PDB file of C-alpha atoms and ligand atoms in Angstrom:
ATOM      1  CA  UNK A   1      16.978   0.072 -18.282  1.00 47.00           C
ATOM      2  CA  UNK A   2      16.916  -3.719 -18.964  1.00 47.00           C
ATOM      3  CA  UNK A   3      20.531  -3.407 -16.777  1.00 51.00           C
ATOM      4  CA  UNK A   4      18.270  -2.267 -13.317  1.00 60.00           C
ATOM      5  CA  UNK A   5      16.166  -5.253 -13.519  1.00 62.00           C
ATOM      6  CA  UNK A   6      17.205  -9.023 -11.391  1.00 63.00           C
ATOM      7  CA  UNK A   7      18.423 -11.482 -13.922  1.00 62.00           C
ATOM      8  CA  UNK A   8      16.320 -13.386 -14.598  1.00 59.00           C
ATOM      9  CA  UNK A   9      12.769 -11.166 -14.604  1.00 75.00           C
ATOM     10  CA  UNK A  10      11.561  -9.957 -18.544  1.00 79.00           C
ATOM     11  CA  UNK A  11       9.223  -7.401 -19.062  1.00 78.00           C
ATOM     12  CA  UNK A  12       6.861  -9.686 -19.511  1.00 82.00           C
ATOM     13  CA  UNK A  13       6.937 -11.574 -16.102  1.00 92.00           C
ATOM     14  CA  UNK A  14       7.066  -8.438 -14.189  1.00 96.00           C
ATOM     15  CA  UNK A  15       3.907  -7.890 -11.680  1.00 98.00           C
ATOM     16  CA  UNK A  16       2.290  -4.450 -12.890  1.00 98.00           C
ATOM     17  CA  UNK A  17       0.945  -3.816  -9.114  1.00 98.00           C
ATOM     18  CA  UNK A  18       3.021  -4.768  -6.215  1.00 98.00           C
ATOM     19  CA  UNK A  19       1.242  -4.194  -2.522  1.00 99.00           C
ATOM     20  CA  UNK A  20       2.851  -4.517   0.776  1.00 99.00           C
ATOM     21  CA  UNK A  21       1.553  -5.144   4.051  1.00 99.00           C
ATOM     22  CA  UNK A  22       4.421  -3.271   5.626  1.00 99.00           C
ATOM     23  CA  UNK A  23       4.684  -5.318   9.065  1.00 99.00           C
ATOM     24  CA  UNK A  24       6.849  -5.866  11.555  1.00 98.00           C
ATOM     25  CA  UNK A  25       7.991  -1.979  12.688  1.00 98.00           C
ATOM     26  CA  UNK A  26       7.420  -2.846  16.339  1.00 98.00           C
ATOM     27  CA  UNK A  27       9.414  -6.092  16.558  1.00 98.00           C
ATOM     28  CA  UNK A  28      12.255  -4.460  14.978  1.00 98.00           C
ATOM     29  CA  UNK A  29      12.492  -1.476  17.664  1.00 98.00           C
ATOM     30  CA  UNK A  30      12.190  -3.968  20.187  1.00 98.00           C
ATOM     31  CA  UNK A  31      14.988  -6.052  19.191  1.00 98.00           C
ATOM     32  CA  UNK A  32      17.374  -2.899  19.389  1.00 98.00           C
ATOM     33  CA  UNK A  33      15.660  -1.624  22.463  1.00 98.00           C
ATOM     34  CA  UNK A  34      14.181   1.355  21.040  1.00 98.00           C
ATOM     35  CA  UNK A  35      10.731   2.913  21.535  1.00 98.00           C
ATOM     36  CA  UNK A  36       8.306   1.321  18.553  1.00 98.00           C
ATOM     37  CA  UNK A  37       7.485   5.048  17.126  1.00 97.00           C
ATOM     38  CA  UNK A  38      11.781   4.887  16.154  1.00 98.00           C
ATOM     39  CA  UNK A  39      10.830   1.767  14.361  1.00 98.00           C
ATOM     40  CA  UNK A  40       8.115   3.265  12.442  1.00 98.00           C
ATOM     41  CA  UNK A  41      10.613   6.285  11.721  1.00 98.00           C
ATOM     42  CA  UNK A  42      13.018   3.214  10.097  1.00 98.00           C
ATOM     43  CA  UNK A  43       9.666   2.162   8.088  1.00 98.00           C
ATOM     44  CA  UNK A  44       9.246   5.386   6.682  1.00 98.00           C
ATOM     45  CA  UNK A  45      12.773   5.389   5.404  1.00 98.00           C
ATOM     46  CA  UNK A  46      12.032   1.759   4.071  1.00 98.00           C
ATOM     47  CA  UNK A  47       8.916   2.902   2.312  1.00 98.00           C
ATOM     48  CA  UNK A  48      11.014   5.669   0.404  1.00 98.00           C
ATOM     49  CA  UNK A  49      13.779   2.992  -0.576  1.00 98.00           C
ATOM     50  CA  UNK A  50      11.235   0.949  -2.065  1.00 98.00           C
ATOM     51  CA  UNK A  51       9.367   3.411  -4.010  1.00 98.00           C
ATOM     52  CA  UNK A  52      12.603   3.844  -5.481  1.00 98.00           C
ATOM     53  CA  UNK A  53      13.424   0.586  -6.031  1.00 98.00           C
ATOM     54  CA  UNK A  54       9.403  -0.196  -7.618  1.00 98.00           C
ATOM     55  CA  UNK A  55      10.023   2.638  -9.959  1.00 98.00           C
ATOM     56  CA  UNK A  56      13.670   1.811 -10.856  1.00 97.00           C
ATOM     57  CA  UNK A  57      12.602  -2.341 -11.285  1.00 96.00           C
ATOM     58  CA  UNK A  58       9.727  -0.856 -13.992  1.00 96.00           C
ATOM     59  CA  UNK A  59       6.297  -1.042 -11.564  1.00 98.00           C
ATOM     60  CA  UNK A  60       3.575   0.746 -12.370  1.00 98.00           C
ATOM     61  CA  UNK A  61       1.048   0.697  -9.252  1.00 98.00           C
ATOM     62  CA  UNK A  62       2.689   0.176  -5.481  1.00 99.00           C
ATOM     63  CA  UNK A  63       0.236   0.102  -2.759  1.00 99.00           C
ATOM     64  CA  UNK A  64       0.916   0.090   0.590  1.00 99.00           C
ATOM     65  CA  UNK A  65      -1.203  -0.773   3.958  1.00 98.00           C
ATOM     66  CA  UNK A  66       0.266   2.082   6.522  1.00 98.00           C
ATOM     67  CA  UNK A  67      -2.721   2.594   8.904  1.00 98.00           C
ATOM     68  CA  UNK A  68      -5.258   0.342   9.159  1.00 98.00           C
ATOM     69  CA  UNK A  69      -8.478   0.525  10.559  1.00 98.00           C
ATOM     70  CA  UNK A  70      -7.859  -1.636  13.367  1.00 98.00           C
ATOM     71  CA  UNK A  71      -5.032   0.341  14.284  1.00 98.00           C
ATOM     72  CA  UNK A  72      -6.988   3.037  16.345  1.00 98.00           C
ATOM     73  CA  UNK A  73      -6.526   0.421  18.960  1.00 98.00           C
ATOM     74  CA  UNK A  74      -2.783   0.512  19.654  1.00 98.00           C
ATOM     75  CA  UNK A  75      -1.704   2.817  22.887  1.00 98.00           C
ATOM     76  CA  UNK A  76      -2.232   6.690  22.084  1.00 98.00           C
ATOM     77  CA  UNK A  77       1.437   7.408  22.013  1.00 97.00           C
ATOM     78  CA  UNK A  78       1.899   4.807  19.180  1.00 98.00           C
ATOM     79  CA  UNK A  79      -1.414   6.142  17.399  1.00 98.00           C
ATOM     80  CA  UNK A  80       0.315  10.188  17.986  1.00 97.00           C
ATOM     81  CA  UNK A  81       3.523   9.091  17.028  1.00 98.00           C
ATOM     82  CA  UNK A  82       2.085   7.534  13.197  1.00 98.00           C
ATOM     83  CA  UNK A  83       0.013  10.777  12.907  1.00 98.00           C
ATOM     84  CA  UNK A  84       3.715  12.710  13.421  1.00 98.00           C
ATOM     85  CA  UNK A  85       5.182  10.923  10.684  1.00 98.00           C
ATOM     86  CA  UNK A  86       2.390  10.875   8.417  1.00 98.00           C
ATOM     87  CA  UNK A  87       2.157  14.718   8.825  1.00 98.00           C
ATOM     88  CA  UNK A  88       6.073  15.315   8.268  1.00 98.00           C
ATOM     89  CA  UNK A  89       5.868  12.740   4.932  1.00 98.00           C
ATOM     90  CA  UNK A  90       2.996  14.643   3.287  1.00 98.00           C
ATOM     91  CA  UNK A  91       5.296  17.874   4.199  1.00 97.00           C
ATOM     92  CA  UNK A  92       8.458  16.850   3.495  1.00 97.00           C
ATOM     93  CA  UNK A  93       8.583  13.810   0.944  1.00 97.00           C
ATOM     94  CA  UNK A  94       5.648  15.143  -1.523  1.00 98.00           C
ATOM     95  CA  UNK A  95       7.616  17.296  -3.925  1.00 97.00           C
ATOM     96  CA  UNK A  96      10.286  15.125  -4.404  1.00 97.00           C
ATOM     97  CA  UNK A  97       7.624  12.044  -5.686  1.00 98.00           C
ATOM     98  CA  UNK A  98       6.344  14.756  -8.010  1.00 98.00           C
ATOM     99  CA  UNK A  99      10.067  15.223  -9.398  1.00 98.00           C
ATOM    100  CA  UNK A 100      10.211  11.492 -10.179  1.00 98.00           C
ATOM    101  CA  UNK A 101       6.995  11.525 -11.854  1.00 98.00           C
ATOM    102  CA  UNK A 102       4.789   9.348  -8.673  1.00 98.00           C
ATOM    103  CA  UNK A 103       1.346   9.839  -9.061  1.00 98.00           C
ATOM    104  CA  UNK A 104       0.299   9.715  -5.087  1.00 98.00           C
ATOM    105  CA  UNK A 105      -3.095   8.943  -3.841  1.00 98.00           C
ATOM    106  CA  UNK A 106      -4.582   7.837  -0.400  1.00 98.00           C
ATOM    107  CA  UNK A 107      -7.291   5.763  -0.053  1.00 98.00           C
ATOM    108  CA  UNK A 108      -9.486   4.649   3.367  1.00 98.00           C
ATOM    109  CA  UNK A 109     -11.854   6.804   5.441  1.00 97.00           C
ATOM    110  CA  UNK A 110     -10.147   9.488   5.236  1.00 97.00           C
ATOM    111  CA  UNK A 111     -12.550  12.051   6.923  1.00 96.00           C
ATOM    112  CA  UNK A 112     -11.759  11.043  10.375  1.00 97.00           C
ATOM    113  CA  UNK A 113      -8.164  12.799   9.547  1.00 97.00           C
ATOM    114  CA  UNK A 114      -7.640  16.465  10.777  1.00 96.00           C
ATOM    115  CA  UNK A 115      -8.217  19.178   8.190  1.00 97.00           C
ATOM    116  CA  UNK A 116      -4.702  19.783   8.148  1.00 97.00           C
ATOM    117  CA  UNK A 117      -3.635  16.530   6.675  1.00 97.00           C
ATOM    118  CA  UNK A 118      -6.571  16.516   4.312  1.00 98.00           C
ATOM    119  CA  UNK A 119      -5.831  19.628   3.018  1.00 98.00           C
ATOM    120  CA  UNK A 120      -2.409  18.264   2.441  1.00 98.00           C
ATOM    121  CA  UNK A 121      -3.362  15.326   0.605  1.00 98.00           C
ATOM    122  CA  UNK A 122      -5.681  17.071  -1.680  1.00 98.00           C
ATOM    123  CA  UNK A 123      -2.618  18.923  -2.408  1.00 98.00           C
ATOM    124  CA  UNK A 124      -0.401  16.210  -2.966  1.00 98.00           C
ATOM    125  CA  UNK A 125      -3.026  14.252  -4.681  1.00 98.00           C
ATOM    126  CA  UNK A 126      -3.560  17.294  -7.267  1.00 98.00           C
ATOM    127  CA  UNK A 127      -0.338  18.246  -7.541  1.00 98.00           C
ATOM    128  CA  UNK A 128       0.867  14.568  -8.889  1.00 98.00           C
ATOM    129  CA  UNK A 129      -2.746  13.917 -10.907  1.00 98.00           C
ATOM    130  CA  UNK A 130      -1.071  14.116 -14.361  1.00 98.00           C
ATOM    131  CA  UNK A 131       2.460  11.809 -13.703  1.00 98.00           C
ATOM    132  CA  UNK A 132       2.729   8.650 -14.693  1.00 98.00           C
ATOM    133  CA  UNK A 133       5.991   6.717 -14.017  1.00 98.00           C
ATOM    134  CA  UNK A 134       4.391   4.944 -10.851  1.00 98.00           C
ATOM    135  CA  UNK A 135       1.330   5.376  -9.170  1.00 98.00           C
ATOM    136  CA  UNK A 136       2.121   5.055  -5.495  1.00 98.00           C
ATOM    137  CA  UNK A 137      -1.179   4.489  -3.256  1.00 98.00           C
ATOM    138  CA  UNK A 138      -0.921   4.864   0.396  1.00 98.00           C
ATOM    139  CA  UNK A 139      -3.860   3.092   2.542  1.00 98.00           C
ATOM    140  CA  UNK A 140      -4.207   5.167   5.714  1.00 98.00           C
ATOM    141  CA  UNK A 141      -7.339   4.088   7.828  1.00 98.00           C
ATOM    142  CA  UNK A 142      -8.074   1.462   5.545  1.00 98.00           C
ATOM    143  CA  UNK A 143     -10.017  -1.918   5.706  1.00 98.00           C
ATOM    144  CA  UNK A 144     -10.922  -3.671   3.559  1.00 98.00           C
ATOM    145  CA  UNK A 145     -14.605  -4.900   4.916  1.00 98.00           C
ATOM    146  CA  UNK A 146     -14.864  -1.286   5.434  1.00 98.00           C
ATOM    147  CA  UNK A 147     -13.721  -0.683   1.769  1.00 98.00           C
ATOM    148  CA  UNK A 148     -16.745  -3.259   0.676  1.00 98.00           C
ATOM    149  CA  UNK A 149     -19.167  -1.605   2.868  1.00 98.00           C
ATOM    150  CA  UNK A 150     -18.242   1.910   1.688  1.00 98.00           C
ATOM    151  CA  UNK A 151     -18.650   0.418  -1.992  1.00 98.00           C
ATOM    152  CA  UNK A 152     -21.929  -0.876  -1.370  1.00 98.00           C
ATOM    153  CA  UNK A 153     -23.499   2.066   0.440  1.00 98.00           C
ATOM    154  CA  UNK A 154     -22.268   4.046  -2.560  1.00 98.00           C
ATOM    155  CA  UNK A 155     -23.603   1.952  -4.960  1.00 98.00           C
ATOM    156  CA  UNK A 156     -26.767   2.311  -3.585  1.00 97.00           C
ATOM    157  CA  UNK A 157     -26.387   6.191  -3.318  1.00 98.00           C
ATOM    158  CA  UNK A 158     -26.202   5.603  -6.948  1.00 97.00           C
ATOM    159  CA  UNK A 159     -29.285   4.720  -7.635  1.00 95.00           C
ATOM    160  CA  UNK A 160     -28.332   1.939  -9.421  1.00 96.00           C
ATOM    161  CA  UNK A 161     -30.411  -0.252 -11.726  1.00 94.00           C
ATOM    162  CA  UNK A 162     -30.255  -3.616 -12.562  1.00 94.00           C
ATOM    163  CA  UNK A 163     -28.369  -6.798 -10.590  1.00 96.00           C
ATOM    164  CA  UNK A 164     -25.769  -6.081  -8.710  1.00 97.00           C
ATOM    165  CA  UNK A 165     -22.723  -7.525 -10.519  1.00 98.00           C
ATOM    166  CA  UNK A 166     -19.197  -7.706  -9.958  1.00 97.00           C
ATOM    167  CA  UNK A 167     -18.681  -4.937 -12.585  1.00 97.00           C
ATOM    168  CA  UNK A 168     -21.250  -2.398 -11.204  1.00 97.00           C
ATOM    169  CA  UNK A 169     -19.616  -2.896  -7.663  1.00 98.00           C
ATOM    170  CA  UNK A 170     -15.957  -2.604  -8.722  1.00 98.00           C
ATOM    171  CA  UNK A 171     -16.859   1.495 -10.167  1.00 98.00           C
ATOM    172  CA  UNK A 172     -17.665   1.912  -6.248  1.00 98.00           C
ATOM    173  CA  UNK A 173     -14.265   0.855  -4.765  1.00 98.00           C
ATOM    174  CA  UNK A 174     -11.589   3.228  -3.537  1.00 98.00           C
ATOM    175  CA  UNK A 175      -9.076   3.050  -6.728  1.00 98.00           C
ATOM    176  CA  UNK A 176     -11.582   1.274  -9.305  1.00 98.00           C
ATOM    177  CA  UNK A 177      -9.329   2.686 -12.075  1.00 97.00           C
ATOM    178  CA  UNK A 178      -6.035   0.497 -10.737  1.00 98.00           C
ATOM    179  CA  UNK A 179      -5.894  -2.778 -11.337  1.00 98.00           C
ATOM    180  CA  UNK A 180      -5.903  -5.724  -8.744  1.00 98.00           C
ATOM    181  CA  UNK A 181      -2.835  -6.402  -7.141  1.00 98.00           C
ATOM    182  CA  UNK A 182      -0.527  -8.797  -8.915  1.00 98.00           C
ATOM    183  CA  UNK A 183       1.751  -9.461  -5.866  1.00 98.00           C
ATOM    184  CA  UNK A 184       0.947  -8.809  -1.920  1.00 98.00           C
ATOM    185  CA  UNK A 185       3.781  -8.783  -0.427  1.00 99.00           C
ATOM    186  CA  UNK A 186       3.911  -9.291   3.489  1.00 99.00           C
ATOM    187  CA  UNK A 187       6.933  -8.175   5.759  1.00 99.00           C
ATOM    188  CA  UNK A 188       7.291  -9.188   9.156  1.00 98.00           C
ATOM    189  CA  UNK A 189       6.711 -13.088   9.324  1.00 98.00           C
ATOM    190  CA  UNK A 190       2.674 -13.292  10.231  1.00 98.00           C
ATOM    191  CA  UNK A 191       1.222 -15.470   7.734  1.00 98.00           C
ATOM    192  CA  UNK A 192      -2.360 -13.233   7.583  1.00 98.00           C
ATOM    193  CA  UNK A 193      -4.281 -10.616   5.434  1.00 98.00           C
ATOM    194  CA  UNK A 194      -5.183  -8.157   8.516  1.00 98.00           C
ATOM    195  CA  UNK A 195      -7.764  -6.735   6.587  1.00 98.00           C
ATOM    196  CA  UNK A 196      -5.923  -5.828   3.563  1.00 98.00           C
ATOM    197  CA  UNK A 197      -7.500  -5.673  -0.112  1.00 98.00           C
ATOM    198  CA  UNK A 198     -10.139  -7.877   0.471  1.00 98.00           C
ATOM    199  CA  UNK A 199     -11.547  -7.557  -2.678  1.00 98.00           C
ATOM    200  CA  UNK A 200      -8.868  -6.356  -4.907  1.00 98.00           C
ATOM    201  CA  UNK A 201      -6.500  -9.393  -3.436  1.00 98.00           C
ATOM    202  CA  UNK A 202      -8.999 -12.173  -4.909  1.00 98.00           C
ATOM    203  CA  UNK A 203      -6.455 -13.411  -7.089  1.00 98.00           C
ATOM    204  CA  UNK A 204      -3.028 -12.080  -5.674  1.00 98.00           C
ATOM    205  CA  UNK A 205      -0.497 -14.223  -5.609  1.00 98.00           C
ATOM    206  CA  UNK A 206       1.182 -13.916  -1.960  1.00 98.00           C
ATOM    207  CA  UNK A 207       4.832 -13.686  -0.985  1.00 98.00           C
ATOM    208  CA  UNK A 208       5.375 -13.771   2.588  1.00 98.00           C
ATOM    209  CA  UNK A 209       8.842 -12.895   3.942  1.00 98.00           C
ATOM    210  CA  UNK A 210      10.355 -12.849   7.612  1.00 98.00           C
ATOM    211  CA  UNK A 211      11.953  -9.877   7.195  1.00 98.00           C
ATOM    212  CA  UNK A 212      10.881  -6.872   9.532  1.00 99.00           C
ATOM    213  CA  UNK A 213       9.354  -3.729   7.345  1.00 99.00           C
ATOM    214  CA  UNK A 214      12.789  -1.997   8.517  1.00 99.00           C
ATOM    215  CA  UNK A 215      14.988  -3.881   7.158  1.00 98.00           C
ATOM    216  CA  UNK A 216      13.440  -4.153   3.317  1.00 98.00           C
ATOM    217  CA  UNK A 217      15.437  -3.694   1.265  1.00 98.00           C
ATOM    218  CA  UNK A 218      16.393  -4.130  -2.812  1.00 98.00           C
ATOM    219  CA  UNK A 219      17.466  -8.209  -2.612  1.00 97.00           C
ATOM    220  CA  UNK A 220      14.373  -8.767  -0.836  1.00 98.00           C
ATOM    221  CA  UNK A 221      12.142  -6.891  -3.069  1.00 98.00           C
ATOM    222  CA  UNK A 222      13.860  -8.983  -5.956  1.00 97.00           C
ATOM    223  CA  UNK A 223      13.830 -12.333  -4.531  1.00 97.00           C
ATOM    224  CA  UNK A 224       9.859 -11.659  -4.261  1.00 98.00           C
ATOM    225  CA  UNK A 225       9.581 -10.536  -7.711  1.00 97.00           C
ATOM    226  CA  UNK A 226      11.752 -13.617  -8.594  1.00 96.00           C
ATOM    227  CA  UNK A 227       9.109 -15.613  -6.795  1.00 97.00           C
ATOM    228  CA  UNK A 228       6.092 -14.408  -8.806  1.00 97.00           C
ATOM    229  CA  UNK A 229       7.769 -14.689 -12.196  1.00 96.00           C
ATOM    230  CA  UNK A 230       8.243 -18.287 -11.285  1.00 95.00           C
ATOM    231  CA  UNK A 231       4.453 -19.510 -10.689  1.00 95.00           C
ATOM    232  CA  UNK A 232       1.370 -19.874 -13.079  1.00 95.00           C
ATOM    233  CA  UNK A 233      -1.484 -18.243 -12.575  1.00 95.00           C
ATOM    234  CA  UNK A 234      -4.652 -20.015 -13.512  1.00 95.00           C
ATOM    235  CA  UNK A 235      -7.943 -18.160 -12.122  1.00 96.00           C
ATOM    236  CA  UNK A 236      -9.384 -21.194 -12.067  1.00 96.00           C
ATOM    237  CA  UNK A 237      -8.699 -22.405 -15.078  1.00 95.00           C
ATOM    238  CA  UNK A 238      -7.306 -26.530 -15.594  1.00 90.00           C
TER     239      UNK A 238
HETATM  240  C1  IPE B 301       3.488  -2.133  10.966  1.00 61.71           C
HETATM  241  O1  IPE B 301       4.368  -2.486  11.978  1.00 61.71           O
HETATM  242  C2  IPE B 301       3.156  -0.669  10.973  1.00 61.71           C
HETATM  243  C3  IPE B 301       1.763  -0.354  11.366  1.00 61.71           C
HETATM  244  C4  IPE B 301       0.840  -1.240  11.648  1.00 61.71           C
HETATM  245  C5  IPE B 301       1.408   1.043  11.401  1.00 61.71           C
HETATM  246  P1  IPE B 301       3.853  -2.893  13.419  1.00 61.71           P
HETATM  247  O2  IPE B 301       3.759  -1.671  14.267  1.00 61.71           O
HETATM  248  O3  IPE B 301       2.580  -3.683  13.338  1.00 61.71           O
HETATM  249  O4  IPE B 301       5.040  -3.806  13.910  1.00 61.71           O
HETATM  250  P2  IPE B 301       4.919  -5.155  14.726  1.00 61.71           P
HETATM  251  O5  IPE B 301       4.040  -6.078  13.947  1.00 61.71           O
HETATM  252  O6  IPE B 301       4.342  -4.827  16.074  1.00 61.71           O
HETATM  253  O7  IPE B 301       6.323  -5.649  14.810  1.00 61.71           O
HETATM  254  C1  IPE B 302      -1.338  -4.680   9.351  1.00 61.71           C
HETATM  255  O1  IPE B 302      -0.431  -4.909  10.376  1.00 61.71           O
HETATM  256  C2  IPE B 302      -1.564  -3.207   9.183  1.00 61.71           C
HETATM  257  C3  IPE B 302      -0.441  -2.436   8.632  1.00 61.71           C
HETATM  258  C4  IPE B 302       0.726  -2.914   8.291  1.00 61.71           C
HETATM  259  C5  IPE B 302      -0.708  -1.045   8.447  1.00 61.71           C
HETATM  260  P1  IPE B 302      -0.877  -5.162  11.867  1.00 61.71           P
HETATM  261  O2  IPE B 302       0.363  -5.312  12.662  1.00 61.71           O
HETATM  262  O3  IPE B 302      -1.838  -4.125  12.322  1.00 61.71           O
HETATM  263  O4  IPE B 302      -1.670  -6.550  11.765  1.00 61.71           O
HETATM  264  P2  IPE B 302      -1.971  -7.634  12.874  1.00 61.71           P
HETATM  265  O5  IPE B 302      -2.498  -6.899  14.076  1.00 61.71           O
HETATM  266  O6  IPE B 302      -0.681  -8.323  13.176  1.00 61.71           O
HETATM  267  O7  IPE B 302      -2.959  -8.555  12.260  1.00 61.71           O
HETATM  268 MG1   MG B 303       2.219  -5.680  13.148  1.00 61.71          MG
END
């Protein structure tokens, strides 16, 4: 499908996990004068556009930050309104991922979730175990000091022997069997992590864009990908 793929972007320079920080929901409403739960309704619609788009384009892992554990804080008809939509995707939106071959998982403390949407993510999460076109990972009460704390508490659970190394803690993260995120991508113009991949993001490379989560689209997705097959990565290295 060498045809799908932005001119100038080879196999080879392609990042095999993309993440998004998919900001800027609110802003976008409010600029149209709408209510920020219609804006989140837009996001959703932009999240399934650029699963598409990550899967046409050849990426493996997408991960995206939808709730995060700060979030809890925003006005209860904002915090109802992202519980809505989270219900109707896991209703609605599952069965098609599992036509395209999207392996979905969720990851974040998810127990604080009502047994209907866990039930429905076990589902989901079973249902798509064996694809493997793209593996699409939703965070949903996520954080990453959280994530690192949850690690470590499980690590110890583990009765684990020997210093604590970067390798024994890594089996304890939520999705130790996906790589780190090549490119973190933030929408929505703040220059900030918010909590996001702490860990995993050690090495990232970043690409920040001013576009609201809304608006996302197939050009913008490119121009980022454009943008990481341009630099050198070096890990330190001269
Ligand atoms: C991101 O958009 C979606 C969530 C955090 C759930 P925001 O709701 O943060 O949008 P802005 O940043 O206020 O524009
Ligand atoms: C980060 O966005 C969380 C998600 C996109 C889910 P926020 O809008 O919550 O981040 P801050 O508050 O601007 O740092
Ligand atoms: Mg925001």
């Amino acid at each position: 499908m060498a045809d799908s793929k932005p001119d100038i972007i080879d196999e080879g320079s392609l990042p095999a996990h993309v993440a998004i920080v998919m900001d800027g929901n609110g802003r976008w409403a409010k600029l149209k004068g709408l209510p920020r739960v219609i804006g989140h309704q837009a996001g959703m619609k932009a999240l399934e556009r650029t699963i598409d788009n990550a899967k046409d384009l050849g990426i493996r892992y997408l991960s995206v930050y939808a709730f995060s554990t700060e979030n809890w804080k925003r006005a209860r008809s904002e915090v109802q309104g992202l519980m809505g939509l989270f219900r109707y995707y896991l209703k609605g939106k599952i069965q098609r991922m599992h036509q395209k071959g999207a392996r979905v998982r969720f990851v974040g403390q998810m127990d604080v979730f009502q047994d209907d949407i866990l039930n429905m993510v076990r589902f989901a999460e079973d249902l798509t175990r064996s694809n493997s076109v793209i593996d699409v990972v939703f965070c949903v009460n996520y954080g990453g000091r959280q994530e690192i704390l949850d690690a470590v508490s499980s690590l110890i659970r583990s009765n684990h022997d020997g210093p604590v190394t970067e390798e024994a803690l890594r089996k304890h993260i939520y999705a130790p069997d996906i790589p780190d995120p090549d490119l973190l991508i933030r929408t929505g113009g703040e220059l900030r992590i918010s909590n996001f991949w702490l860990w995993e993001g050690a090495y990232s490379e970043y690409y920040f864009s001013d576009v609201f989560w809304p608006d996302f689209d197939r050009a913008e997705l490119e121009r980022a990908l454009l943008s990481y097959a341009g630099r050198n990565r070096r890990y330190g290295f001269a």
